[in-house]
Amino acid sequence: MQTLPNPTKTPTTEPIFDTSIKRRKTRPVKVGSVTIGGGNPIVVQSMINEDTLDIDGSVAGIRRLHEIGCEIVRVTVPSMAHAKALAEIKQKLHATYQPVPLVADVHHNGMKIALEVAKHVDKVRINPGLYVFEKPKADRTEYTDSEFAEIGEKIRETLEPLVISLRDQGKALRIGVNHGSLAERMLFTYGDTPEGMVESALEFIKICESLDFRNIVLSLKASRAPVMVAAYRLMVHRMDELGMDYPLHLGVTEAGDGEYGRIKSTAGLAPLLTDGIGDTIRVSLTEAPEKEIPVCYSILQALGLRKTMVEYVACPSCGRTLFNLEEVLHKVREATKHLTGLDIAVMGCIVNGPGEMADADYGYVGKQPGYISLYRGREEIKKVPEDRGVAELIDLIKSDDRWVEPE
């Protein structure tokens, strides 16, 4: 009988691939009490959908988001009246709740609005394609060098007062490029491409740097995940070439709603986060803003970037399973979901038990019909009747002083 030769490669304990995520080094940028970049935990953001002129509604919306873990809240300021309303919103937050890091969204021809709102918020977000809005000409066939330079000078004149105001107040600026709103001259020069998005951001960055301002966060969002991923990767490449280290705000814009909106956002965020790219994120859903926050934390938790809840390890169930796995997992989750920092495994049989759950803090394993075994790490602690399983798991966690009572 023919046999395979013995392997000649010497076994090694060194991993072929490093499974840890090495985050890209970026400069720290303070936004109120929160710092983006500089090795700090990835920051979770969202945006209220109340009209900023509704002072009480906006305060309530900001508070709801902040209370469930949103660390920076964005509001829209489409007019000067909205900008001035932010002064009241900020004052009321301080009086009735607590200071919350706020970002103001400024769009079309927004210099006057931005200058007003910069007095009241911690960061101003501008869109390069709209901040100096040029109405497209239907008969245009090209941009001459002089036209390009003329618009560039107009951008500088419009951006400079805002940059100086933010610089002198120690506040931050987000240069937020959107794929769907690139300026016409960028479209003519680079096409509807990630290159155009990156060059649009760089034009604004260079103006800021010439004014000795570097409290900058960048975003390059698109509604298509592959475009968004390509734009951020190219931005990182160009920044490395130019010696820049600005933190990045990640997001798939207009992701939609429901399961697909969550999957689409994850498809765009996960590749970048795994590459170590990204310092703050938003999941943009067509739902109540509060629905975005759990998705953000779930993505970060799944990648091991933030631990904000229990990590559940559970097998998919098969013919070997000795109890109703879906039902038991639900019971375990309901009993322990308020905890943080634990890994709990629920495994249907001894085949998938200790080995597959080796990294878990605690294990709940089907040992024989009617009984389950409880594990601490790889060590089997006790075998108990199935109907006592969840209560005994809680007692085990309590015995290790890792239990807190739910609110």
Coordinates of C-alpha atoms in Angstrom, one line a residue:
M1 CA 0.0 0.0 0.0
Q2 CA 1.4 3.4 -1.0
T3 CA 1.9 5.8 1.9
L4 CA 2.6 9.5 2.0
P5 CA 6.1 10.5 2.9
N6 CA 6.7 12.0 6.4
P7 CA 6.5 15.8 6.4
T8 CA 9.9 17.5 6.3
K9 CA 8.8 20.9 7.7
T10 CA 9.7 21.3 11.3
P11 CA 6.6 22.1 13.4
T12 CA 6.6 25.5 14.9
T13 CA 4.5 27.3 17.6
E14 CA 4.9 30.6 15.8
P15 CA 1.6 31.7 14.1
I16 CA 1.7 32.0 10.3
F17 CA -0.7 34.8 10.4
D18 CA -1.2 37.4 13.2
T19 CA -4.8 37.4 14.3
S20 CA -4.6 40.6 16.2
I21 CA -5.7 43.9 14.6
K22 CA -2.9 46.5 14.5
R23 CA -4.6 49.8 14.3
R24 CA -3.1 52.5 12.2
K25 CA -1.4 55.2 14.2
T26 CA -3.2 58.5 14.0
R27 CA -3.1 61.9 15.7
P28 CA -5.5 62.5 18.6
V29 CA -8.3 65.0 17.9
K30 CA -10.4 66.1 20.8
V31 CA -14.1 66.5 20.4
G32 CA -15.4 67.8 23.7
S33 CA -14.7 65.2 26.3
V34 CA -14.0 62.5 23.7
T35 CA -10.7 61.9 21.8
I36 CA -10.7 60.4 18.3
G37 CA -7.6 58.7 17.2
G38 CA -4.3 58.6 19.0
G39 CA -4.8 54.9 20.0
N40 CA -8.1 55.6 21.9
P41 CA -11.0 53.2 21.6
I42 CA -13.0 53.5 18.4
V43 CA -15.7 56.1 19.0
V44 CA -19.3 55.5 18.2
Q45 CA -21.4 58.3 16.6
S46 CA -24.9 58.9 15.4
M47 CA -27.1 61.8 14.4
I48 CA -30.5 63.0 15.7
N49 CA -33.3 63.4 13.2
E50 CA -35.2 66.1 15.1
D51 CA -35.3 69.6 13.6
T52 CA -32.6 71.6 15.4
L53 CA -35.1 74.5 15.8
D54 CA -37.0 72.2 18.1
I55 CA -34.9 72.8 21.2
D56 CA -36.7 70.4 23.6
G57 CA -37.0 67.7 21.0
S58 CA -33.3 68.0 20.1
V59 CA -32.1 67.9 23.7
A60 CA -34.3 64.8 24.3
G61 CA -32.9 63.1 21.1
I62 CA -29.3 63.9 22.0
R63 CA -29.8 62.6 25.5
R64 CA -31.5 59.3 24.3
L65 CA -28.5 58.6 22.1
H66 CA -25.9 59.5 24.7
E67 CA -27.6 57.4 27.4
I68 CA -27.3 54.2 25.3
G69 CA -23.6 54.7 24.4
C70 CA -23.4 57.2 21.5
E71 CA -20.3 59.1 22.3
I72 CA -20.6 61.9 19.8
V73 CA -23.9 63.3 18.5
R74 CA -24.3 65.2 15.2
V75 CA -27.0 67.7 14.4
T76 CA -27.9 69.4 11.2
V77 CA -27.8 73.2 10.7
P78 CA -29.3 74.2 7.4
S79 CA -29.8 77.8 8.3
M80 CA -28.5 80.6 10.6
A81 CA -31.5 80.2 12.8
H82 CA -30.6 76.5 13.3
A83 CA -27.1 77.5 14.1
K84 CA -28.2 79.9 16.8
A85 CA -30.6 77.3 18.2
L86 CA -27.6 75.2 19.1
A87 CA -26.6 77.7 21.7
E88 CA -29.9 77.0 23.5
I89 CA -29.6 73.2 23.0
K90 CA -26.1 73.2 24.5
Q91 CA -27.2 75.3 27.4
K92 CA -30.2 73.1 28.1
L93 CA -28.1 69.9 27.9
H94 CA -25.8 71.3 30.6
A95 CA -28.7 72.4 32.8
T96 CA -30.8 69.3 32.6
Y97 CA -28.4 66.4 31.8
Q98 CA -24.6 66.8 31.1
P99 CA -22.3 68.1 28.4
V100 CA -22.4 65.9 25.3
P101 CA -19.8 66.2 22.5
L102 CA -21.7 67.8 19.6
V103 CA -21.0 68.0 15.8
A104 CA -22.7 70.4 13.5
D105 CA -23.4 69.4 9.9
V106 CA -22.9 72.4 7.5
H107 CA -23.6 72.1 3.7
H108 CA -24.4 74.5 0.9
N109 CA -22.4 77.7 0.9
G110 CA -22.1 77.4 4.6
M111 CA -19.4 79.9 5.7
K112 CA -21.7 82.2 7.7
I113 CA -23.5 79.3 9.3
A114 CA -20.3 77.5 10.1
L115 CA -18.8 80.5 11.8
E116 CA -21.9 80.9 14.0
V117 CA -22.2 77.3 14.9
A118 CA -18.4 77.0 15.6
K119 CA -19.1 79.0 18.8
H120 CA -21.5 76.4 20.2
V121 CA -20.3 72.9 19.2
D122 CA -17.1 70.8 19.6
K123 CA -16.7 69.9 15.9
V124 CA -18.0 71.3 12.6
R125 CA -18.5 68.9 9.6
I126 CA -18.3 70.3 6.1
N127 CA -18.7 68.6 2.8
P128 CA -16.1 69.8 0.3
G129 CA -18.5 69.2 -2.6
L130 CA -21.1 71.6 -1.2
Y131 CA -19.2 74.0 1.1
V132 CA -18.4 76.2 -1.9
F133 CA -21.3 75.1 -4.1
E134 CA -20.8 75.7 -7.9
K135 CA -23.9 75.1 -10.0
P136 CA -22.9 72.7 -12.8
K137 CA -23.0 74.1 -16.4
A138 CA -24.8 71.9 -18.8
D139 CA -22.6 72.9 -21.7
R140 CA -19.2 72.6 -20.0
T141 CA -16.7 70.4 -21.7
E142 CA -13.6 71.1 -19.6
Y143 CA -12.1 73.1 -16.8
T144 CA -9.2 75.3 -17.7
D145 CA -6.2 75.7 -15.4
S146 CA -7.2 79.3 -14.6
E147 CA -10.8 78.2 -13.8
F148 CA -9.6 75.4 -11.5
A149 CA -7.2 77.9 -9.7
E150 CA -9.9 80.5 -9.4
I151 CA -12.3 78.1 -7.7
G152 CA -9.5 76.9 -5.5
E153 CA -8.8 80.4 -4.3
K154 CA -12.5 81.0 -3.6
I155 CA -12.5 77.8 -1.5
R156 CA -9.5 79.1 0.5
E157 CA -11.2 82.5 1.1
T158 CA -14.4 80.7 2.3
L159 CA -12.7 78.1 4.4
E160 CA -10.0 80.2 6.0
P161 CA -12.2 82.1 8.5
L162 CA -13.7 78.8 9.8
V163 CA -10.3 77.2 10.1
I164 CA -9.0 80.1 12.1
S165 CA -12.0 80.2 14.4
L166 CA -11.7 76.4 15.1
R167 CA -8.0 76.7 15.5
D168 CA -8.2 79.5 18.0
Q169 CA -10.9 77.8 20.0
G170 CA -9.1 74.4 20.1
K171 CA -12.1 72.8 18.3
A172 CA -12.2 70.2 15.5
L173 CA -13.2 70.0 11.8
R174 CA -14.5 66.9 9.9
I175 CA -13.8 67.1 6.2
G176 CA -16.6 64.8 5.1
V177 CA -16.4 63.8 1.4
N178 CA -19.5 62.1 0.0
H179 CA -19.2 60.0 -3.2
G180 CA -22.6 61.3 -4.4
S181 CA -21.8 65.0 -4.0
L182 CA -18.4 65.5 -5.5
A183 CA -17.8 69.0 -6.9
E184 CA -18.2 69.3 -10.7
R185 CA -14.5 70.1 -11.3
M186 CA -13.4 67.0 -9.4
L187 CA -15.8 64.9 -11.5
F188 CA -14.4 66.4 -14.7
T189 CA -10.8 65.8 -13.6
Y190 CA -11.0 62.4 -11.8
G191 CA -14.4 61.1 -12.8
D192 CA -16.9 59.6 -10.4
T193 CA -14.1 57.7 -8.5
P194 CA -12.4 57.2 -5.2
E195 CA -9.5 59.2 -6.6
G196 CA -11.8 62.2 -6.9
M197 CA -13.0 61.8 -3.3
V198 CA -9.4 61.6 -2.0
E199 CA -8.2 64.6 -4.0
S200 CA -11.2 66.6 -2.8
A201 CA -10.3 65.9 0.8
L202 CA -6.6 66.7 0.2
E203 CA -7.4 70.1 -1.3
F204 CA -9.2 71.1 2.0
I205 CA -6.5 69.5 4.2
K206 CA -3.7 71.4 2.6
I207 CA -5.6 74.7 3.2
C208 CA -6.0 73.8 6.8
E209 CA -2.3 72.8 7.2
S210 CA -1.2 76.1 5.6
L211 CA -3.1 77.8 8.5
D212 CA -1.4 75.6 11.1
F213 CA -4.6 73.7 11.8
R214 CA -4.5 69.9 12.2
N215 CA -7.5 69.1 14.4
I216 CA -9.0 67.3 11.5
V217 CA -11.0 64.1 11.1
L218 CA -11.7 62.7 7.6
S219 CA -14.5 60.7 6.1
L220 CA -15.0 59.4 2.5
K221 CA -18.4 57.9 2.5
A222 CA -20.3 56.2 -0.3
S223 CA -23.6 54.3 -0.5
R224 CA -21.8 51.3 -2.2
A225 CA -19.5 49.4 0.1
P226 CA -16.7 48.6 -2.5
V227 CA -16.4 52.3 -3.4
M228 CA -16.3 53.3 0.2
V229 CA -13.6 50.7 1.1
A230 CA -11.5 51.7 -1.9
A231 CA -11.7 55.4 -1.1
Y232 CA -10.5 54.9 2.5
R233 CA -7.7 52.6 1.5
L234 CA -6.5 55.1 -1.1
M235 CA -6.8 58.0 1.4
V236 CA -4.6 56.1 3.8
H237 CA -2.1 55.4 1.0
R238 CA -2.0 59.1 0.0
M239 CA -1.7 60.2 3.6
D240 CA 1.3 57.8 4.1
E241 CA 2.9 59.3 1.0
L242 CA 2.4 62.9 2.4
G243 CA 3.3 62.2 6.0
M244 CA -0.3 62.8 7.3
D245 CA -1.8 60.9 10.2
Y246 CA -5.4 62.2 10.5
P247 CA -8.0 60.0 12.1
L248 CA -10.8 58.5 9.9
H249 CA -14.5 58.4 10.5
L250 CA -16.0 55.4 8.8
G251 CA -19.4 54.8 7.4
V252 CA -21.5 53.5 4.5
T253 CA -23.8 56.4 3.8
E254 CA -27.5 55.7 3.1
A255 CA -27.2 52.0 4.0
G256 CA -31.0 51.6 4.2
D257 CA -32.9 49.8 6.9
G258 CA -33.5 46.4 8.4
E259 CA -31.3 43.4 8.1
Y260 CA -29.8 44.5 4.7
G261 CA -28.9 47.9 6.0
R262 CA -27.0 46.3 8.9
I263 CA -25.3 43.8 6.6
K264 CA -24.3 46.5 4.1
S265 CA -22.8 48.6 6.8
T266 CA -20.9 45.7 8.2
A267 CA -19.6 44.8 4.7
G268 CA -18.1 48.2 4.4
L269 CA -16.8 48.7 7.9
A270 CA -15.3 45.3 8.7
P271 CA -12.6 45.1 6.0
L272 CA -11.3 48.5 6.9
L273 CA -11.4 47.9 10.7
T274 CA -9.7 44.6 10.2
D275 CA -6.9 46.4 8.3
G276 CA -6.6 48.7 11.4
I277 CA -8.2 51.6 9.5
G278 CA -10.8 53.7 11.3
D279 CA -11.0 55.7 14.6
T280 CA -14.7 56.4 14.8
I281 CA -17.8 54.9 13.1
R282 CA -21.4 55.4 12.3
V283 CA -23.9 52.9 11.0
S284 CA -26.4 55.0 8.9
L285 CA -29.8 53.4 9.1
T286 CA -33.2 54.6 7.8
E287 CA -34.5 53.9 11.3
A288 CA -34.6 55.6 14.7
P289 CA -31.1 56.8 15.5
E290 CA -31.1 54.7 18.6
K291 CA -31.1 51.5 16.5
E292 CA -27.7 52.4 15.1
I293 CA -25.8 52.2 18.3
P294 CA -26.2 48.4 19.0
V295 CA -25.0 47.7 15.5
C296 CA -21.9 49.7 16.0
Y297 CA -21.0 48.0 19.2
S298 CA -21.8 44.6 17.7
I299 CA -19.4 45.2 14.8
L300 CA -16.6 46.4 17.1
Q301 CA -17.2 43.5 19.5
A302 CA -17.1 40.9 16.8
L303 CA -13.7 42.2 15.7
G304 CA -12.4 42.3 19.2
L305 CA -12.0 46.1 19.0
R306 CA -14.3 47.0 21.9
K307 CA -15.8 44.7 24.6
T308 CA -19.1 46.2 25.7
M309 CA -21.2 43.1 26.2
V310 CA -21.1 39.4 26.7
E311 CA -19.6 37.4 23.7
Y312 CA -21.7 34.3 23.1
V313 CA -20.1 31.3 21.4
A314 CA -22.7 28.7 20.3
C315 CA -22.7 25.8 17.9
P316 CA -25.2 25.8 15.0
S317 CA -27.0 22.6 16.3
C318 CA -27.0 19.2 14.7
G319 CA -28.2 15.6 15.4
R320 CA -25.8 15.2 18.3
T321 CA -27.4 18.1 20.2
L322 CA -28.7 17.0 23.6
F323 CA -31.1 19.9 24.3
N324 CA -33.0 22.6 22.5
L325 CA -30.0 24.8 21.7
E326 CA -31.8 27.8 20.4
E327 CA -34.1 27.9 23.5
V328 CA -31.2 27.4 25.9
L329 CA -29.0 30.1 24.3
H330 CA -32.0 32.5 24.6
K331 CA -32.3 31.7 28.3
V332 CA -28.6 32.1 28.9
R333 CA -28.5 35.4 27.0
E334 CA -31.5 36.8 28.8
A335 CA -29.9 35.9 32.2
T336 CA -26.5 37.3 31.4
K337 CA -26.8 40.0 28.7
H338 CA -26.4 42.8 31.2
L339 CA -22.8 41.7 32.0
T340 CA -19.8 43.0 30.2
G341 CA -16.4 41.5 29.4
L342 CA -17.3 37.8 29.5
D343 CA -17.3 35.1 26.9
I344 CA -19.9 32.4 27.5
A345 CA -20.2 29.3 25.3
V346 CA -23.4 27.2 24.9
M347 CA -22.5 23.9 23.1
G348 CA -25.0 21.2 22.3
C349 CA -22.7 18.1 22.8
I350 CA -19.3 17.0 24.2
V351 CA -17.9 16.8 20.7
N352 CA -18.2 20.6 20.2
G353 CA -17.7 21.3 23.9
P354 CA -14.4 22.0 25.5
G355 CA -12.4 22.2 22.3
E356 CA -14.5 24.6 20.3
M357 CA -15.1 26.8 23.3
A358 CA -11.5 26.9 24.5
D359 CA -11.4 30.7 24.7
A360 CA -14.6 31.1 26.6
D361 CA -14.7 32.1 30.3
Y362 CA -17.7 29.8 31.0
G363 CA -19.2 26.9 29.2
Y364 CA -22.7 25.3 29.2
V365 CA -22.3 21.9 27.4
G366 CA -24.7 19.0 26.7
K367 CA -23.0 16.0 28.5
Q368 CA -25.8 13.4 28.5
P369 CA -29.6 13.5 28.1
G370 CA -31.1 15.6 30.8
Y371 CA -27.8 16.9 32.1
I372 CA -25.4 19.6 31.2
S373 CA -21.8 20.3 32.3
L374 CA -20.6 23.7 33.4
Y375 CA -17.0 24.7 32.6
R376 CA -14.7 27.5 33.8
G377 CA -12.4 27.8 30.8
R378 CA -11.3 24.3 29.9
E379 CA -12.0 22.9 33.3
E380 CA -15.3 21.0 34.0
I381 CA -16.7 22.3 37.3
K382 CA -19.9 20.3 37.7
K383 CA -22.6 18.3 36.1
V384 CA -26.2 19.5 36.8
P385 CA -29.7 18.7 35.7
E386 CA -30.7 20.6 32.6
D387 CA -33.5 22.4 34.4
R388 CA -31.0 23.9 36.8
G389 CA -28.4 24.8 34.2
V390 CA -28.9 28.5 33.9
A391 CA -29.3 29.0 37.7
E392 CA -26.1 27.0 38.3
L393 CA -24.2 29.0 35.6
I394 CA -25.2 32.2 37.4
D395 CA -24.0 30.7 40.7
L396 CA -20.7 29.8 39.1
I397 CA -20.2 33.4 37.8
K398 CA -21.1 34.7 41.2
S399 CA -18.6 32.4 42.9
D400 CA -15.9 34.0 40.8
D401 CA -17.0 37.5 41.8
R402 CA -17.8 38.4 38.2
W403 CA -21.6 38.8 38.6
V404 CA -23.4 42.1 38.9
E405 CA -27.2 42.4 39.4
P406 CA -29.2 43.7 36.5
E407 CA -30.7 47.1 36.9

